[in-house]
């Protein structure tokens, strides 16, 4: 995970859901010290992902994007095998891909429950497992998972999402304990209310409800989350593992 691990060549970084929103900001923030920043996404088209790749290349790193459903175990395994073969390993994995399918539990379909758990929680398992053996062999690497404040405090209308994010937090701590002795750090960030496509469609009353709980009195930006991820991925956070850093403007204390 150290910035100098690959000598002059720099780190190899993979950000899931890196086409837009928080994932794009994380990808751009991780350019420093990187040789390659690779993103995947599951948007209907490649436009946003291509734009991210263009910005990454403009910042001087090798970059590429692929449409990949992180909930698909076999496809994820194949993708990371290709990355590891091409670059020799992954230094930093950011499990950022996530979705919502909000409704009260009383009305929630089985499909909405299954899909959110599959993408947010199983997707994190799939990608982590696909890189961990190689990280363990190289005795270096870092994984940062994007959880949510909702995974700690719950939220009416988000039983599926909150459960998936609580699962991501528990996965983070458990995996951190499994691989710490190999020099691999596993941490999470728990964003609060961040302005992205995910939150753009929320009803005004829901947005106002969130804002009333935020100590700093405003929504956060993707860049403010990315800054913390960038720090967690760096040697500056070399003695942190199994932690959940809340980036919520004081929504959660
Ligand atoms: N926006 C917020 O307020 C907020 C708060 C807390 C946590 N988060 C978390 O931050 C992460 C990013 O959220 P965002 O707000 O940037 O969302 P977004 O909707 O703007 O972007 C989501 C990204 O995930 C990708 N994605 C969706 N399903 C996928 C799949 N099956 N396989 C691979 N990629 C997939 C999309 O293509 C896109 O790149 C998510 O995990 C989300 O739960 C967001």
Short mmCIF file of C-alpha atoms and ligand atoms in Angstrom, two decimals:
data_model
loop_
_atom_site.label_atom_id
_atom_site.label_comp_id
_atom_site.label_asym_id
_atom_site.label_seq_id
_atom_site.Cartn_x
_atom_site.Cartn_y
_atom_site.Cartn_z
CA UNK A 1 0.00 0.00 0.00
CA UNK A 2 2.93 2.32 0.32
CA UNK A 3 3.30 4.90 -2.38
CA UNK A 4 6.80 3.73 -3.18
CA UNK A 5 5.99 0.04 -3.43
CA UNK A 6 6.29 0.00 -7.18
CA UNK A 7 9.35 2.19 -7.31
CA UNK A 8 9.06 4.78 -10.01
CA UNK A 9 6.14 3.03 -11.61
CA UNK A 10 3.57 3.90 -8.94
CA UNK A 11 0.50 2.20 -7.59
CA UNK A 12 -2.22 0.35 -9.44
CA UNK A 13 -5.64 1.52 -8.23
CA UNK A 14 -9.08 0.08 -8.99
CA UNK A 15 -12.22 2.05 -8.12
CA UNK A 16 -15.57 0.32 -8.57
CA UNK A 17 -18.43 2.56 -9.64
CA UNK A 18 -15.85 5.10 -10.76
CA UNK A 19 -17.77 6.62 -13.64
CA UNK A 20 -19.43 9.43 -11.70
CA UNK A 21 -20.27 10.84 -8.29
CA UNK A 22 -18.13 9.81 -5.33
CA UNK A 23 -16.31 7.08 -7.30
CA UNK A 24 -15.14 9.53 -9.96
CA UNK A 25 -13.88 11.95 -7.31
CA UNK A 26 -12.04 9.09 -5.57
CA UNK A 27 -10.44 7.94 -8.84
CA UNK A 28 -9.22 11.48 -9.54
CA UNK A 29 -7.95 11.93 -5.97
CA UNK A 30 -5.94 8.69 -6.19
CA UNK A 31 -3.96 9.81 -9.24
CA UNK A 32 -1.13 11.03 -7.04
CA UNK A 33 1.51 8.31 -6.81
CA UNK A 34 -0.41 6.08 -9.22
CA UNK A 35 0.78 4.35 -12.34
CA UNK A 36 -2.73 3.29 -13.38
CA UNK A 37 -6.24 4.10 -12.17
CA UNK A 38 -8.81 1.66 -13.46
CA UNK A 39 -12.54 2.13 -13.05
CA UNK A 40 -15.60 0.06 -13.64
CA UNK A 41 -19.26 0.98 -13.67
CA UNK A 42 -22.69 -0.32 -14.55
CA UNK A 43 -24.21 2.70 -16.28
CA UNK A 44 -26.39 2.11 -19.35
CA UNK A 45 -23.75 3.82 -21.52
CA UNK A 46 -20.03 4.55 -21.25
CA UNK A 47 -20.24 8.35 -21.53
CA UNK A 48 -19.59 9.25 -17.89
CA UNK A 49 -16.92 6.54 -17.56
CA UNK A 50 -15.15 7.77 -20.71
CA UNK A 51 -15.16 11.29 -19.33
CA UNK A 52 -13.57 10.04 -16.09
CA UNK A 53 -10.94 8.12 -18.08
CA UNK A 54 -10.18 11.24 -20.12
CA UNK A 55 -9.68 13.26 -16.94
CA UNK A 56 -7.47 10.55 -15.43
CA UNK A 57 -5.32 10.40 -18.55
CA UNK A 58 -5.17 14.18 -18.56
CA UNK A 59 -3.77 13.95 -15.03
CA UNK A 60 -0.98 11.72 -16.36
CA UNK A 61 -1.90 8.16 -15.41
CA UNK A 62 -2.83 5.11 -17.42
CA UNK A 63 -6.59 4.64 -17.14
CA UNK A 64 -9.36 2.48 -18.48
CA UNK A 65 -12.98 1.72 -17.84
CA UNK A 66 -15.13 -1.34 -18.20
CA UNK A 67 -18.80 -2.04 -17.74
CA UNK A 68 -18.86 -4.68 -15.00
CA UNK A 69 -21.61 -5.73 -12.62
CA UNK A 70 -19.83 -6.12 -9.29
CA UNK A 71 -22.52 -8.52 -8.10
CA UNK A 72 -21.49 -11.04 -10.79
CA UNK A 73 -18.92 -13.26 -9.02
CA UNK A 74 -17.54 -14.89 -12.18
CA UNK A 75 -17.26 -11.65 -14.17
CA UNK A 76 -15.53 -9.88 -11.28
CA UNK A 77 -13.03 -12.73 -10.86
CA UNK A 78 -12.23 -12.68 -14.58
CA UNK A 79 -11.84 -8.89 -14.61
CA UNK A 80 -9.40 -8.81 -11.70
CA UNK A 81 -7.43 -11.78 -13.05
CA UNK A 82 -6.91 -9.70 -16.18
CA UNK A 83 -5.84 -6.64 -14.18
CA UNK A 84 -3.42 -8.65 -12.03
CA UNK A 85 -1.93 -10.34 -15.10
CA UNK A 86 -1.51 -7.01 -16.86
CA UNK A 87 -0.12 -4.95 -13.97
CA UNK A 88 1.30 -7.56 -11.61
CA UNK A 89 -1.12 -6.71 -8.80
CA UNK A 90 -3.58 -4.23 -7.36
CA UNK A 91 -2.24 -1.88 -4.71
CA UNK A 92 -5.46 -0.12 -3.80
CA UNK A 93 -9.02 -1.36 -4.25
CA UNK A 94 -11.88 1.01 -3.51
CA UNK A 95 -15.24 -0.74 -3.26
CA UNK A 96 -17.46 2.22 -4.06
CA UNK A 97 -20.14 0.83 -6.42
CA UNK A 98 -23.53 1.06 -4.80
CA UNK A 99 -27.23 1.42 -5.46
CA UNK A 100 -30.43 2.22 -3.62
CA UNK A 101 -33.96 0.88 -4.10
CA UNK A 102 -35.80 2.75 -1.37
CA UNK A 103 -39.19 1.85 -0.01
CA UNK A 104 -40.71 0.88 3.31
CA UNK A 105 -40.11 -2.72 4.28
CA UNK A 106 -43.83 -3.40 4.28
CA UNK A 107 -43.84 -2.73 0.52
CA UNK A 108 -40.35 -3.92 -0.43
CA UNK A 109 -40.16 -6.54 -3.17
CA UNK A 110 -37.86 -9.51 -2.84
CA UNK A 111 -36.08 -8.28 -5.97
CA UNK A 112 -35.34 -4.85 -4.42
CA UNK A 113 -33.97 -6.50 -1.30
CA UNK A 114 -31.83 -8.99 -3.24
CA UNK A 115 -30.44 -6.50 -5.74
CA UNK A 116 -29.26 -3.95 -3.18
CA UNK A 117 -27.61 -6.62 -1.04
CA UNK A 118 -26.07 -8.20 -4.15
CA UNK A 119 -24.49 -5.01 -5.47
CA UNK A 120 -23.51 -3.27 -2.23
CA UNK A 121 -22.53 -6.18 -0.01
CA UNK A 122 -21.81 -9.16 -2.24
CA UNK A 123 -20.11 -6.82 -4.72
CA UNK A 124 -17.71 -5.78 -1.97
CA UNK A 125 -17.04 -9.44 -1.15
CA UNK A 126 -16.56 -10.35 -4.82
CA UNK A 127 -14.03 -7.61 -5.54
CA UNK A 128 -12.17 -8.03 -2.25
CA UNK A 129 -11.80 -11.76 -2.75
CA UNK A 130 -10.62 -11.24 -6.31
CA UNK A 131 -7.62 -9.16 -5.13
CA UNK A 132 -6.85 -10.45 -1.66
CA UNK A 133 -4.77 -13.51 -2.54
CA UNK A 134 -2.46 -11.44 -4.71
CA UNK A 135 -2.19 -8.75 -2.01
CA UNK A 136 -1.38 -11.43 0.58
CA UNK A 137 1.33 -12.91 -1.63
CA UNK A 138 2.86 -9.48 -2.18
CA UNK A 139 2.34 -8.60 1.51
CA UNK A 140 1.06 -5.17 0.61
CA UNK A 141 -2.18 -3.54 -0.40
CA UNK A 142 -5.12 -1.61 0.84
CA UNK A 143 -8.87 -1.88 0.54
CA UNK A 144 -11.22 1.00 1.24
CA UNK A 145 -14.94 0.32 1.32
CA UNK A 146 -17.59 2.97 0.89
CA UNK A 147 -20.23 2.35 3.54
CA UNK A 148 -22.78 4.91 4.77
CA UNK A 149 -23.87 6.63 7.95
CA UNK A 150 -27.18 4.87 7.37
CA UNK A 151 -25.41 1.55 8.02
CA UNK A 152 -24.90 2.70 11.62
CA UNK A 153 -28.02 4.66 12.44
CA UNK A 154 -30.60 3.10 10.09
CA UNK A 155 -33.07 5.00 7.93
CA UNK A 156 -36.77 4.49 7.37
CA UNK A 157 -37.29 3.46 3.75
CA UNK A 158 -33.80 1.99 3.43
CA UNK A 159 -33.83 -1.36 5.27
CA UNK A 160 -32.12 -3.06 2.33
CA UNK A 161 -29.52 -0.31 1.82
CA UNK A 162 -28.82 0.18 5.53
CA UNK A 163 -28.42 -3.57 6.04
CA UNK A 164 -26.05 -3.79 3.08
CA UNK A 165 -23.90 -0.94 4.45
CA UNK A 166 -23.88 -2.39 7.99
CA UNK A 167 -22.69 -5.60 6.32
CA UNK A 168 -19.94 -3.69 4.52
CA UNK A 169 -18.76 -2.28 7.87
CA UNK A 170 -18.68 -5.73 9.47
CA UNK A 171 -16.89 -7.15 6.41
CA UNK A 172 -14.33 -4.33 6.66
CA UNK A 173 -13.52 -5.05 10.30
CA UNK A 174 -13.44 -8.83 9.84
CA UNK A 175 -11.23 -8.74 6.75
CA UNK A 176 -8.94 -6.21 8.45
CA UNK A 177 -8.40 -8.77 11.22
CA UNK A 178 -7.73 -11.54 8.68
CA UNK A 179 -5.06 -9.76 6.68
CA UNK A 180 -3.46 -7.20 9.00
CA UNK A 181 -0.48 -9.41 9.75
CA UNK A 182 0.27 -9.45 6.01
CA UNK A 183 0.61 -5.69 5.91
CA UNK A 184 -2.77 -5.14 4.27
CA UNK A 185 -5.04 -2.43 5.65
CA UNK A 186 -8.82 -2.51 5.23
CA UNK A 187 -10.85 0.55 6.16
CA UNK A 188 -14.18 2.15 5.34
CA UNK A 189 -15.60 5.60 4.93
CA UNK A 190 -19.18 6.31 5.93
CA UNK A 191 -20.44 9.31 4.00
CA UNK A 192 -23.53 11.18 5.14
CA UNK A 193 -25.54 13.20 2.63
CA UNK A 194 -23.42 13.84 -0.45
CA UNK A 195 -24.63 15.61 -3.58
CA UNK A 196 -24.53 13.06 -6.44
CA UNK A 197 -26.92 11.41 -8.90
CA UNK A 198 -27.88 9.03 -6.08
CA UNK A 199 -29.30 11.81 -3.94
CA UNK A 200 -30.42 14.18 -6.71
CA UNK A 201 -33.77 12.44 -7.06
CA UNK A 202 -34.68 12.44 -3.37
CA UNK A 203 -37.90 14.30 -2.56
CA UNK A 204 -37.32 17.82 -1.14
CA UNK A 205 -38.75 16.84 2.26
CA UNK A 206 -36.24 13.98 2.54
CA UNK A 207 -33.35 16.32 1.63
CA UNK A 208 -34.56 18.83 4.23
CA UNK A 209 -34.78 16.01 6.77
CA UNK A 210 -31.14 15.12 6.12
CA UNK A 211 -29.98 18.74 6.21
CA UNK A 212 -31.64 19.30 9.59
CA UNK A 213 -29.45 16.50 11.05
CA UNK A 214 -26.13 17.78 9.66
CA UNK A 215 -24.07 19.76 12.17
CA UNK A 216 -22.27 21.68 9.44
CA UNK A 217 -25.65 22.53 7.92
CA UNK A 218 -24.94 21.51 4.33
CA UNK A 219 -24.58 18.52 2.05
CA UNK A 220 -21.08 17.22 1.36
CA UNK A 221 -19.31 17.02 -1.99
CA UNK A 222 -17.83 13.89 -3.61
CA UNK A 223 -14.41 15.56 -3.35
CA UNK A 224 -14.74 15.82 0.44
CA UNK A 225 -15.25 12.05 0.63
CA UNK A 226 -12.45 11.42 -1.87
CA UNK A 227 -10.00 13.42 0.23
CA UNK A 228 -10.50 11.04 3.16
CA UNK A 229 -10.25 7.95 0.93
CA UNK A 230 -7.03 9.31 -0.54
CA UNK A 231 -5.64 9.77 2.96
CA UNK A 232 -6.71 6.27 4.06
CA UNK A 233 -5.01 4.83 0.97
CA UNK A 234 -1.76 6.62 1.73
CA UNK A 235 1.11 5.91 4.10
CA UNK A 236 -0.12 8.86 6.13
CA UNK A 237 -2.74 6.45 7.52
CA UNK A 238 -0.25 3.60 7.97
CA UNK A 239 -1.43 2.69 11.50
CA UNK A 240 -5.16 2.56 10.70
CA UNK A 241 -7.02 -0.59 9.91
CA UNK A 242 -10.55 -1.84 10.52
CA UNK A 243 -11.75 1.73 10.96
CA UNK A 244 -14.83 3.52 9.74
CA UNK A 245 -14.21 7.19 9.08
CA UNK A 246 -17.40 9.22 9.07
CA UNK A 247 -17.53 11.90 6.42
CA UNK A 248 -20.90 13.33 7.28
CA UNK A 249 -20.49 16.93 8.37
CA UNK A 250 -21.30 15.82 11.90
CA UNK A 251 -24.50 13.99 10.94
CA UNK A 252 -23.11 11.10 12.97
CA UNK A 253 -20.90 11.55 16.02
N1 LIG B 1 -24.51 10.12 -2.28
C1 LIG B 1 -24.61 9.92 -0.98
O1 LIG B 1 -25.19 10.74 -0.24
C2 LIG B 1 -23.99 8.70 -0.35
C3 LIG B 1 -24.01 8.62 1.06
C4 LIG B 1 -23.43 7.51 1.65
C5 LIG B 1 -22.86 6.52 0.90
N2 LIG B 1 -22.87 6.62 -0.47
C6 LIG B 1 -22.26 5.53 -1.21
O2 LIG B 1 -21.26 6.04 -2.06
C7 LIG B 1 -21.12 5.19 -3.19
C8 LIG B 1 -21.19 6.01 -4.46
O3 LIG B 1 -22.45 6.66 -4.47
P1 LIG B 1 -22.79 7.89 -5.44
O4 LIG B 1 -23.64 8.81 -4.64
O5 LIG B 1 -21.55 8.41 -6.07
O6 LIG B 1 -23.72 7.15 -6.48
P2 LIG B 1 -23.92 7.34 -8.07
O7 LIG B 1 -25.25 6.75 -8.34
O8 LIG B 1 -23.64 8.74 -8.47
O9 LIG B 1 -22.77 6.39 -8.69
C9 LIG B 1 -22.82 5.01 -8.48
C10 LIG B 1 -21.71 4.34 -9.24
O10 LIG B 1 -21.82 2.92 -8.99
C11 LIG B 1 -21.91 2.25 -10.22
N3 LIG B 1 -22.69 1.03 -10.10
C12 LIG B 1 -24.00 0.89 -9.80
N4 LIG B 1 -24.35 -0.41 -9.81
C13 LIG B 1 -23.23 -1.11 -10.14
C14 LIG B 1 -22.94 -2.49 -10.33
N5 LIG B 1 -23.87 -3.42 -10.19
N6 LIG B 1 -21.68 -2.83 -10.68
C15 LIG B 1 -20.71 -1.89 -10.82
N7 LIG B 1 -20.93 -0.59 -10.66
C16 LIG B 1 -22.17 -0.21 -10.32
C17 LIG B 1 -22.53 3.23 -11.18
O11 LIG B 1 -22.29 2.85 -12.53
C18 LIG B 1 -21.81 4.51 -10.75
O12 LIG B 1 -20.51 4.51 -11.31
C19 LIG B 1 -22.21 4.13 -3.08
O13 LIG B 1 -21.70 2.97 -2.49
C20 LIG B 1 -23.20 4.78 -2.13
O14 LIG B 1 -23.98 3.84 -1.45
C21 LIG B 1 -23.42 7.69 -1.10
#
